[in-house]
Short mmCIF file of C-alpha atoms in Angstrom, two decimals:
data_model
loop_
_atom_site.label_atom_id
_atom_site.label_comp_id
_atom_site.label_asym_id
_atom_site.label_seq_id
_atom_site.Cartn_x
_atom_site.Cartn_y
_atom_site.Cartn_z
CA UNK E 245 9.63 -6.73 208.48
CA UNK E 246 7.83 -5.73 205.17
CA UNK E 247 10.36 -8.00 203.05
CA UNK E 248 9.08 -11.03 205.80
CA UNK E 249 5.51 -9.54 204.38
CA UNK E 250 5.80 -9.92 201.16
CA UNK E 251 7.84 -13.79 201.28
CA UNK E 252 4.32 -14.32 202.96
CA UNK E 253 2.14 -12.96 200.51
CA UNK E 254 4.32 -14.74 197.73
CA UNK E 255 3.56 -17.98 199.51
CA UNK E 256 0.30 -17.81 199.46
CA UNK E 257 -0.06 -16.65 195.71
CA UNK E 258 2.18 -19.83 194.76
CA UNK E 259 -0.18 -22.23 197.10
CA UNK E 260 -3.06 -20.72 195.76
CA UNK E 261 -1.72 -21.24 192.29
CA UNK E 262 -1.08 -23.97 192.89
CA UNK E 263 -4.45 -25.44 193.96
CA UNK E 264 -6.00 -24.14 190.93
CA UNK E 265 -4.45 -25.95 188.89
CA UNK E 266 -4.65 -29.34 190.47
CA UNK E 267 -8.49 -28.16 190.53
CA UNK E 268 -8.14 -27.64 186.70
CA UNK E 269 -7.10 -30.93 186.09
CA UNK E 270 -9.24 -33.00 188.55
CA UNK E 271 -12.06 -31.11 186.52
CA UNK E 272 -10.58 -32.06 183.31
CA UNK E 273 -10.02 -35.77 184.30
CA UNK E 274 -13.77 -36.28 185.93
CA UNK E 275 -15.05 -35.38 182.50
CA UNK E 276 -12.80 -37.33 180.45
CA UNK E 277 -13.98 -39.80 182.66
CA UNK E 278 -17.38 -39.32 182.07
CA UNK E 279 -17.04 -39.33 178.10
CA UNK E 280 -15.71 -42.63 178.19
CA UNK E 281 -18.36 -43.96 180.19
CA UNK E 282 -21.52 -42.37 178.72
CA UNK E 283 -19.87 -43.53 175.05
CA UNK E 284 -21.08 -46.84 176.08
CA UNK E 285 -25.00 -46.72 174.71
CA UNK E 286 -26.92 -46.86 172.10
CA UNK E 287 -29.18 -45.09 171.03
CA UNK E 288 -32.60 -46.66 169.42
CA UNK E 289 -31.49 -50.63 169.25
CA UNK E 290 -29.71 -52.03 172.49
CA UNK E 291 -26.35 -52.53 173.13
CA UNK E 292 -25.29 -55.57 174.83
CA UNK E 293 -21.38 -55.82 175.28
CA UNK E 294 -19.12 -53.05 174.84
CA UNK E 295 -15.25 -53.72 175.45
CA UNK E 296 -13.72 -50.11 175.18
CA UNK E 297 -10.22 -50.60 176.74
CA UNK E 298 -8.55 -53.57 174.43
CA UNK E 299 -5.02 -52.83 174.83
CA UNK E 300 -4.03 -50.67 171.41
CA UNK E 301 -0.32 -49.70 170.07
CA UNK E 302 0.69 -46.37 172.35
CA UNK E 303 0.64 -44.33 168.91
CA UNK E 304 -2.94 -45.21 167.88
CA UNK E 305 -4.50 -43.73 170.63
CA UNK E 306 -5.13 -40.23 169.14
CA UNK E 307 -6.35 -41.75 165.76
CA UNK E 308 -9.59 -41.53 164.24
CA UNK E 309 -12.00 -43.95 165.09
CA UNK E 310 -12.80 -46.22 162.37
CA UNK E 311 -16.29 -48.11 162.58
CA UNK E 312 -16.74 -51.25 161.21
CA UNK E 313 -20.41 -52.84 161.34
CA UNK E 314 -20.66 -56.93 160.13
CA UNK E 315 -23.76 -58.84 160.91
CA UNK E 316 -23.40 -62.01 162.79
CA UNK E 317 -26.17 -64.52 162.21
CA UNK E 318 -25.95 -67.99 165.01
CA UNK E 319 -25.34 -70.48 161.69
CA UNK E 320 -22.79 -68.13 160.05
CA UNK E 321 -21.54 -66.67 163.10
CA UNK E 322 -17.71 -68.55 162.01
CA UNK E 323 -17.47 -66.16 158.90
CA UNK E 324 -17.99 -63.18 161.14
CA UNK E 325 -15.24 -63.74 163.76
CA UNK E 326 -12.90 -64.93 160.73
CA UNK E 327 -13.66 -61.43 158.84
CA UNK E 328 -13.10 -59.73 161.78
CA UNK E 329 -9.92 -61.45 163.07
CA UNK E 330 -8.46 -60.55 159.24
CA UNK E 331 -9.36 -57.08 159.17
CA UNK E 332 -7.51 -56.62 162.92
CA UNK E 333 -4.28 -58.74 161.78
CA UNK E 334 -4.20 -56.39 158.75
CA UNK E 335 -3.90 -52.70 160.70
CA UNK E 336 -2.58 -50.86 163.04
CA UNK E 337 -5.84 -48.20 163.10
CA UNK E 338 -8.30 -47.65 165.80
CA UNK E 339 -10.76 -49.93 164.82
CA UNK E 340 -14.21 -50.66 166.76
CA UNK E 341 -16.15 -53.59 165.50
CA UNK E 342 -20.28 -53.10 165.95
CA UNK E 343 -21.07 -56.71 165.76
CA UNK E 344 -25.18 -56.61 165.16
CA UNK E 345 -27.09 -60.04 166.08
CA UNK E 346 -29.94 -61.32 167.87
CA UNK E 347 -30.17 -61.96 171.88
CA UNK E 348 -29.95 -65.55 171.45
CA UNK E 349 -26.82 -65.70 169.82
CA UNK E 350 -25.36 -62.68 172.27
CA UNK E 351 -23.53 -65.08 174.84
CA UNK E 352 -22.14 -67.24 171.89
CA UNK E 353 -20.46 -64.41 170.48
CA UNK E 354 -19.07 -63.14 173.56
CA UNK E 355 -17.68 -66.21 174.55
CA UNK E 356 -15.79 -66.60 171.59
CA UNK E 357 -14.46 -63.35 170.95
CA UNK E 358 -13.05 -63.61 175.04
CA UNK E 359 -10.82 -66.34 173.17
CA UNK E 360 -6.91 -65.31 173.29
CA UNK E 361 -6.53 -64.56 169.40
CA UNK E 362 -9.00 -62.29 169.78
CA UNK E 363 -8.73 -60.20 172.88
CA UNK E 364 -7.07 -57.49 171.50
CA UNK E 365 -10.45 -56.69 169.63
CA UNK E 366 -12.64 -53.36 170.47
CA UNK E 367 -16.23 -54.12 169.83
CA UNK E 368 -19.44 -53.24 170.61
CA UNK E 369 -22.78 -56.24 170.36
CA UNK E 370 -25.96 -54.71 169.74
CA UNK E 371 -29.25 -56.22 169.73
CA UNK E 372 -31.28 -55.98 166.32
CA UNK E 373 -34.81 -55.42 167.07
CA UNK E 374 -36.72 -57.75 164.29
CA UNK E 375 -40.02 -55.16 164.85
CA UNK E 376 -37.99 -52.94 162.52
CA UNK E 377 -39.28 -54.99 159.23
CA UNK E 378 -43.29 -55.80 160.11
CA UNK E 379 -44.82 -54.88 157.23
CA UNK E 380 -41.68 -54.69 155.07
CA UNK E 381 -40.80 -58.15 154.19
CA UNK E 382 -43.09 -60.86 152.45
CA UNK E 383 -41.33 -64.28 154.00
CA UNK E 384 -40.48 -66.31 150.34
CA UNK E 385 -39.40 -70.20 150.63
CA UNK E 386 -37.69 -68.92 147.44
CA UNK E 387 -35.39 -66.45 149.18
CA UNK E 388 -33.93 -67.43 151.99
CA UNK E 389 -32.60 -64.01 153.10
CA UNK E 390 -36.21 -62.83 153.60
CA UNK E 391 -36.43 -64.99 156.27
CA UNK E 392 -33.27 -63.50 158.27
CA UNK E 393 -33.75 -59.85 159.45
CA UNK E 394 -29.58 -59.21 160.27
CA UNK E 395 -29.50 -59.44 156.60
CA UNK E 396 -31.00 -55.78 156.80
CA UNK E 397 -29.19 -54.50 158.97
CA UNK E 398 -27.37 -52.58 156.55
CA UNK E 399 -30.35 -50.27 156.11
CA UNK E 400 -29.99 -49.06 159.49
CA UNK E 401 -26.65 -47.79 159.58
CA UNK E 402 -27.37 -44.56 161.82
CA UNK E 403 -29.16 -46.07 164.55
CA UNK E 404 -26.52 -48.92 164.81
CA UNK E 405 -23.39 -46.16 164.99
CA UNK E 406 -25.48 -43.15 166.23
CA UNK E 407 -22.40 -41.49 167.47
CA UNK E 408 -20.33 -41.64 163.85
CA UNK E 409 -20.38 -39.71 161.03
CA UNK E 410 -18.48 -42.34 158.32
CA UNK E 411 -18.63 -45.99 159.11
CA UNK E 412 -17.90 -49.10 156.67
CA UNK E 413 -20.38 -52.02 156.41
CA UNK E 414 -19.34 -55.37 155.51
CA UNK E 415 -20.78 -59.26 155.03
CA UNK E 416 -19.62 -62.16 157.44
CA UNK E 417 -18.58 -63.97 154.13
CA UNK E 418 -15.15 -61.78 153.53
CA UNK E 419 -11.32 -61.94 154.58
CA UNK E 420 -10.01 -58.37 154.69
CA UNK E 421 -6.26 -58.86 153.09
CA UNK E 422 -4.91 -54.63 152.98
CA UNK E 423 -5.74 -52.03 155.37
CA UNK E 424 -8.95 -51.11 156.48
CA UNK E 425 -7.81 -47.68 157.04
CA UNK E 426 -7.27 -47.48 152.96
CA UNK E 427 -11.01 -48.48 152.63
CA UNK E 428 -12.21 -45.93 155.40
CA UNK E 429 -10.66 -43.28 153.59
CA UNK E 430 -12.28 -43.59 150.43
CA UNK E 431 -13.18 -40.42 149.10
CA UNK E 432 -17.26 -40.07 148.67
CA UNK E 433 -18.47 -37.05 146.26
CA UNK E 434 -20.91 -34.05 147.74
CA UNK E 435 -23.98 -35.28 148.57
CA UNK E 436 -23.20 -38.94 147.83
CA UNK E 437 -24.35 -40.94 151.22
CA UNK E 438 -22.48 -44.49 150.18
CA UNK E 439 -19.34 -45.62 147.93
CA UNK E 440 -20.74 -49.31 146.60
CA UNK E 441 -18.21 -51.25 144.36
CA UNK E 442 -20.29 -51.58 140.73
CA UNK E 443 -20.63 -54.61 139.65
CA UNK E 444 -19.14 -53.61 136.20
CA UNK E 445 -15.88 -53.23 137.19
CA UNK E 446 -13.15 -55.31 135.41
CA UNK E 447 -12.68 -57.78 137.89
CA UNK E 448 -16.54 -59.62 137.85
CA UNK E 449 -17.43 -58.01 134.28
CA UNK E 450 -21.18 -59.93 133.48
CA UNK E 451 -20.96 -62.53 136.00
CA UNK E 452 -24.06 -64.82 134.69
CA UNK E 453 -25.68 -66.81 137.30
CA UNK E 454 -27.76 -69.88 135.51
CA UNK E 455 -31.59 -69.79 135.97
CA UNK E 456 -30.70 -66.11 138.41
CA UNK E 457 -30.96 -63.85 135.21
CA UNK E 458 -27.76 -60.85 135.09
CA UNK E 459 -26.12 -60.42 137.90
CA UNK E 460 -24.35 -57.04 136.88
CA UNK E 461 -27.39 -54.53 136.00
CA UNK E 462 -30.75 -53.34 137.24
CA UNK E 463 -33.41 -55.18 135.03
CA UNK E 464 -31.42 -57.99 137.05
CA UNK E 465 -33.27 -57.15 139.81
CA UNK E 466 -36.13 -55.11 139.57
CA UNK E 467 -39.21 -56.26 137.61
CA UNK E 468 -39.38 -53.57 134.71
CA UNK E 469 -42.89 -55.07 133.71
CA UNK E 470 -44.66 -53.03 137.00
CA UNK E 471 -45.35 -49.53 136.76
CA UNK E 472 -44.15 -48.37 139.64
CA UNK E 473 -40.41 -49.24 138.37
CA UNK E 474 -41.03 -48.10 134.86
CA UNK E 475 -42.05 -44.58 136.12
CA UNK E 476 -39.01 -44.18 137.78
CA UNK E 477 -36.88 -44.02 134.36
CA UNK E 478 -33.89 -45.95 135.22
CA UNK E 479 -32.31 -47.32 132.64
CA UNK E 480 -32.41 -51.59 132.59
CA UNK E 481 -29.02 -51.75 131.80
CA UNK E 482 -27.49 -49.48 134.45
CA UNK E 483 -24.74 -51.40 136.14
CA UNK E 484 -25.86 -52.89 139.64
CA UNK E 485 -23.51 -52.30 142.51
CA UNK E 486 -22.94 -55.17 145.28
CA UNK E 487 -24.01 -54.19 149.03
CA UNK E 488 -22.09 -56.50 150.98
CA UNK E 489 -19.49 -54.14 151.13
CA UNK E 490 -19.90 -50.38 151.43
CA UNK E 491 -18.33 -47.40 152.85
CA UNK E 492 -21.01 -44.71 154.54
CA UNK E 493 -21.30 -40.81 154.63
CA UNK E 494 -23.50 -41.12 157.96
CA UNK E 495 -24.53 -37.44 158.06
CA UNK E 496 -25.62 -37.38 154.59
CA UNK E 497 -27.49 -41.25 154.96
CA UNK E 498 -29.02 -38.97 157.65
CA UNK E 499 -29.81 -35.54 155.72
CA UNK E 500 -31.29 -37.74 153.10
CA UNK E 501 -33.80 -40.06 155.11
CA UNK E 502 -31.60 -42.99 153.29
CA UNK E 503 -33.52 -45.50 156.13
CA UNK E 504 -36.89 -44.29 155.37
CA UNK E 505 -36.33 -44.22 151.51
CA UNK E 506 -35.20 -48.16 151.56
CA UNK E 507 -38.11 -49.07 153.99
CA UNK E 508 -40.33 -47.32 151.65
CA UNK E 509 -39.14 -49.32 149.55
CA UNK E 510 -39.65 -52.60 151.38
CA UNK E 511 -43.75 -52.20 151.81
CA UNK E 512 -44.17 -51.39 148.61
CA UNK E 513 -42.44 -54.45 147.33
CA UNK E 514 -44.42 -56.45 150.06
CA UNK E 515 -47.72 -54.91 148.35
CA UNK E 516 -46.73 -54.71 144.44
CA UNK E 517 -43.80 -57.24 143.95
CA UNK E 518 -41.46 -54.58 142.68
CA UNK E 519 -38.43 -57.22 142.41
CA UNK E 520 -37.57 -59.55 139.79
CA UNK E 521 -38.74 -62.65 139.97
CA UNK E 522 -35.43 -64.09 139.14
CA UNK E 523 -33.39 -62.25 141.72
CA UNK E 524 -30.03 -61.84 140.60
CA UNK E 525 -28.47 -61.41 144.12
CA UNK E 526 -29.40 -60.12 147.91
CA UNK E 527 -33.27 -59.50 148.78
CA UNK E 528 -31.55 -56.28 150.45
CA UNK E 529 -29.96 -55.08 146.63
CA UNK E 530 -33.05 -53.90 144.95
CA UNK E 531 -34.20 -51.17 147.14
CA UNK E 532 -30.67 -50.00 147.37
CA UNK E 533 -30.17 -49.58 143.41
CA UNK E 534 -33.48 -47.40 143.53
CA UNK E 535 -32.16 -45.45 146.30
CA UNK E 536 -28.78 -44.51 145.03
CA UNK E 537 -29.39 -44.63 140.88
CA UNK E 538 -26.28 -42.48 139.88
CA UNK E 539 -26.38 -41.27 143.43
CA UNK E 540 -23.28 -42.79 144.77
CA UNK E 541 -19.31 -43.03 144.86
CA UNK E 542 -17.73 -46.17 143.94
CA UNK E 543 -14.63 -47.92 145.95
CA UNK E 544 -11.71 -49.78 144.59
CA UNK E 545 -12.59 -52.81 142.96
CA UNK E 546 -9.68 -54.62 144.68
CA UNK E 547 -11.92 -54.02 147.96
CA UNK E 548 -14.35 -56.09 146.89
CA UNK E 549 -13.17 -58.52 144.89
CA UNK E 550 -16.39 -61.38 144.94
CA UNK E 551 -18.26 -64.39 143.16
CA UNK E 552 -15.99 -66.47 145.38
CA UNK E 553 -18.94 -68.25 146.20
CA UNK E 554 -20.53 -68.56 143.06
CA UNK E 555 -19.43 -72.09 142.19
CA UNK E 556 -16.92 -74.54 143.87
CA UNK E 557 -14.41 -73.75 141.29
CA UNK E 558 -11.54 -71.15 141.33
CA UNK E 559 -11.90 -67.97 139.06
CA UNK E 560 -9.42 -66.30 139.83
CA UNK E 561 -5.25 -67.46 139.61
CA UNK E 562 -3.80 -67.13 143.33
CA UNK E 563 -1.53 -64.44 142.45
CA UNK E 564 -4.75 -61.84 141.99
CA UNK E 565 -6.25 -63.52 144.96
CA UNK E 566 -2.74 -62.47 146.94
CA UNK E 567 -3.45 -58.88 145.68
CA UNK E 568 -6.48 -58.21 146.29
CA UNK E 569 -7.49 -56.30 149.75
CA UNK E 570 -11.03 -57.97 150.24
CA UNK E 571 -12.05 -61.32 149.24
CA UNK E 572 -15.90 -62.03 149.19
CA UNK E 573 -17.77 -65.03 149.19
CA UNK E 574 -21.09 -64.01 147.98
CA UNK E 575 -23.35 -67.05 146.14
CA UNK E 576 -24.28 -70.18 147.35
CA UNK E 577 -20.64 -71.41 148.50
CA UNK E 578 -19.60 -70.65 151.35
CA UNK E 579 -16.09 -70.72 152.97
CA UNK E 580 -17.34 -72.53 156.07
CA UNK E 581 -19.42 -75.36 153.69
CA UNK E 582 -18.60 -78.38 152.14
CA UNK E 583 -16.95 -77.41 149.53
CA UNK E 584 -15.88 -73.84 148.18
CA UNK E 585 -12.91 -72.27 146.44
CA UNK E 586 -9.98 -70.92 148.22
CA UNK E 587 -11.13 -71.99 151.43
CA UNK E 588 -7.35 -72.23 152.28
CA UNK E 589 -7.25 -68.79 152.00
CA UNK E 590 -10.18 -67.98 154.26
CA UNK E 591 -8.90 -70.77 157.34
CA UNK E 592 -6.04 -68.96 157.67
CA UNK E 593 -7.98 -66.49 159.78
CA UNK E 594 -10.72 -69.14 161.00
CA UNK E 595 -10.55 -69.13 164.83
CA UNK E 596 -11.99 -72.90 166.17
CA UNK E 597 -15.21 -71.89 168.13
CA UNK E 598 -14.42 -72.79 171.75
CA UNK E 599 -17.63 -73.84 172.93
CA UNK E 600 -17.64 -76.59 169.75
CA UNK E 601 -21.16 -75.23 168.52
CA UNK E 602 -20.03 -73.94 165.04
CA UNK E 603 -17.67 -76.72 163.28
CA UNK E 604 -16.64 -76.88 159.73
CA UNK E 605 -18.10 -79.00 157.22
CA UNK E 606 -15.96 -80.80 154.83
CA UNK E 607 -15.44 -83.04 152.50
CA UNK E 608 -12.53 -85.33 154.27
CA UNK E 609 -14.49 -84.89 157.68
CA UNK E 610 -17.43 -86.53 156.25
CA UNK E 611 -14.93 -89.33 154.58
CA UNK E 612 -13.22 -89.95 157.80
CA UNK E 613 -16.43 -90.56 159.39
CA UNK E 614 -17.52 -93.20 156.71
CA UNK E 615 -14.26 -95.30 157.58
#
């Protein structure tokens, strides 16, 4: 009778056993559940897609996140999908795409990334809230840019991944040719907050833009005639460093006020005219070299490899254009224009917009039409 006991007793231990740990895990799968859905928002500007479940190799699950952030303006909205349709052909890492633009170019986007090429894409839209620059850009015919707030959007890196601690920031006018994972990993020195490529670097050594003064140091943007620059002993022939492409140290942009230094920056440019008059580059590059003089890492050249767009002609030989593992279109040419070099090069990752808004210009389009 006491054995019958103790089978009993047994039983019960094993049932209750048992039940614990199918408690355990329904515990353990309610929260997981509940990280993946509160990872949806964003903090400060607002989000307006997220796609969190693309389908993604069975061995990439466990990897590190890698954040990508590329504006995407309605007129050049072409050069973002084809930057980020490269950079996704071109690993096999986690990537998640923040994809920053304005509310009336929101359902555009979305209905082209839905297109098959691209549905294997993780991404997240979010709203830029123009209020962010009153009072800290002067509109000038003269500069374009001015005039187009995503082209700042770079400045507010933490509010636009609020949940990441490294995060890479890139222009609409590249094609990502190596790994982005290589780029990610770039190593960034203590208490640097951004790795820039310099625009010293072998590869675009004193690129000279007619009438646009230097384009490779600081007296080719800032106006060392004001007082407010001269005080601030930086040498006029410091090498410049390009900001369309940039790997971030978000906890130390963060530690360092890095968004409140560059706005700073901004009104007192509006109320002095701190930047030269014959701006060598971006409206955004100025208050970026003041920011990080000898204050930041650098990245491989071959990750930025630019002044594609600088004239119609080609400046490089194709076999260095093979090689390289970012190709950038900065200047006045762009990929998606008339005319432009290597433009081969960038189609090959151009995805035709299916709702026919954004076409290609070119040269034998417009000659077809005259015939």
């Amino acid at each position: 009778m006491s054995f019958r006991k103790v089978n009993i007793v047994i039983l019960v231990l094993a049932v209750a056993l048992f039940l614990l740990v199918l408690h355990h895990n329904f515990l353990s799968l309610s929260s997981l559940l509940r990280n993946e859905v509160s990872d949806s928002g964003i903090v400060g500007l607002q989000p307006i897609d997220f796609v969190p479940n693309a389908p993604r190799h069975a061995a990439d699950w466990r990897q590190e996140e890698i954040p990508v952030v590329i504006a995407a303006s309605e007129d050049r909205l072409g050069g973002a999908i084809a930057a980020i349709n490269s950079i996704q052909h071109n690993t096999h890492s986690n990537v998640i795409f923040y994809i920053v633009t304005l509310n009336n170019t929101a359902d555009h986007l979305r209905s082209w990334l839905n297109s098959d090429p691209l549905k294997s894409i993780r991404y997240k839209i979010v709203n830029f809230d123009t209020k962010l620059l009153e009072g800290k850009v002067k509109e000038d015919p003269d500069q374009g840019e001015s005039m187009k707030p995503l082209t700042f959007a770079r400045f507010y890196l933490p509010i636009l991944v609020p949940s990441e601690k490294k995060a890479i920031y890139m222009d609409d006018d590249v094609i990502v040719q190596g790994d982005i994972l290589a780029l990610f990993n770039t190593p960034l020195k203590p208490g640097h907050a951004a790795a820039f490529s310099e625009d010293c670097d072998s590869i675009s050594t004193k690129v000279v833009i007619r009438g646009a003064g230097n384009q490779y140091n600081y007296i080719g943007y800032l106006d060392y005639k004001k007082e407010r620059i001269r005080k601030l002993s930086m040498k006029a022939s410091t090498c410049s460093f390009n900001p369309g492409v940039f790997v971030a140290n978000l906890t130390e942009w963060k530690r360092q006020n890095i968004t409140n230094q560059l706005e700073k920056w901004m009104k007192l440019n509006v109320e002095e005219g701190l930047y030269s008059r014959t701006l060598a580059g971006s409206i955004t590059t100025p208050p970026l070299l003041i920011v990080f003089y000898q204050q930041h890492s650098t990245i491989d050249p071959m990750w930025n490899v630019r002044h594609l767009g600088s004239s119609a002609g080609k400046r490089y030989s194709p076999q260095f254009v093979k090689a390289a593992k970012l190709l950038h279109w900065n200047g006045h040419f762009k990929p998606w224009g008339r005319t432009a070099s290597y433009m081969d090069v960038w189609e090959k990752w151009y995805i035709p917009d299916p709702t026919g808004k954004f076409s290609l210009i070119r040269r034998y389009t417009e000659i077809s039409n005259i015939k």
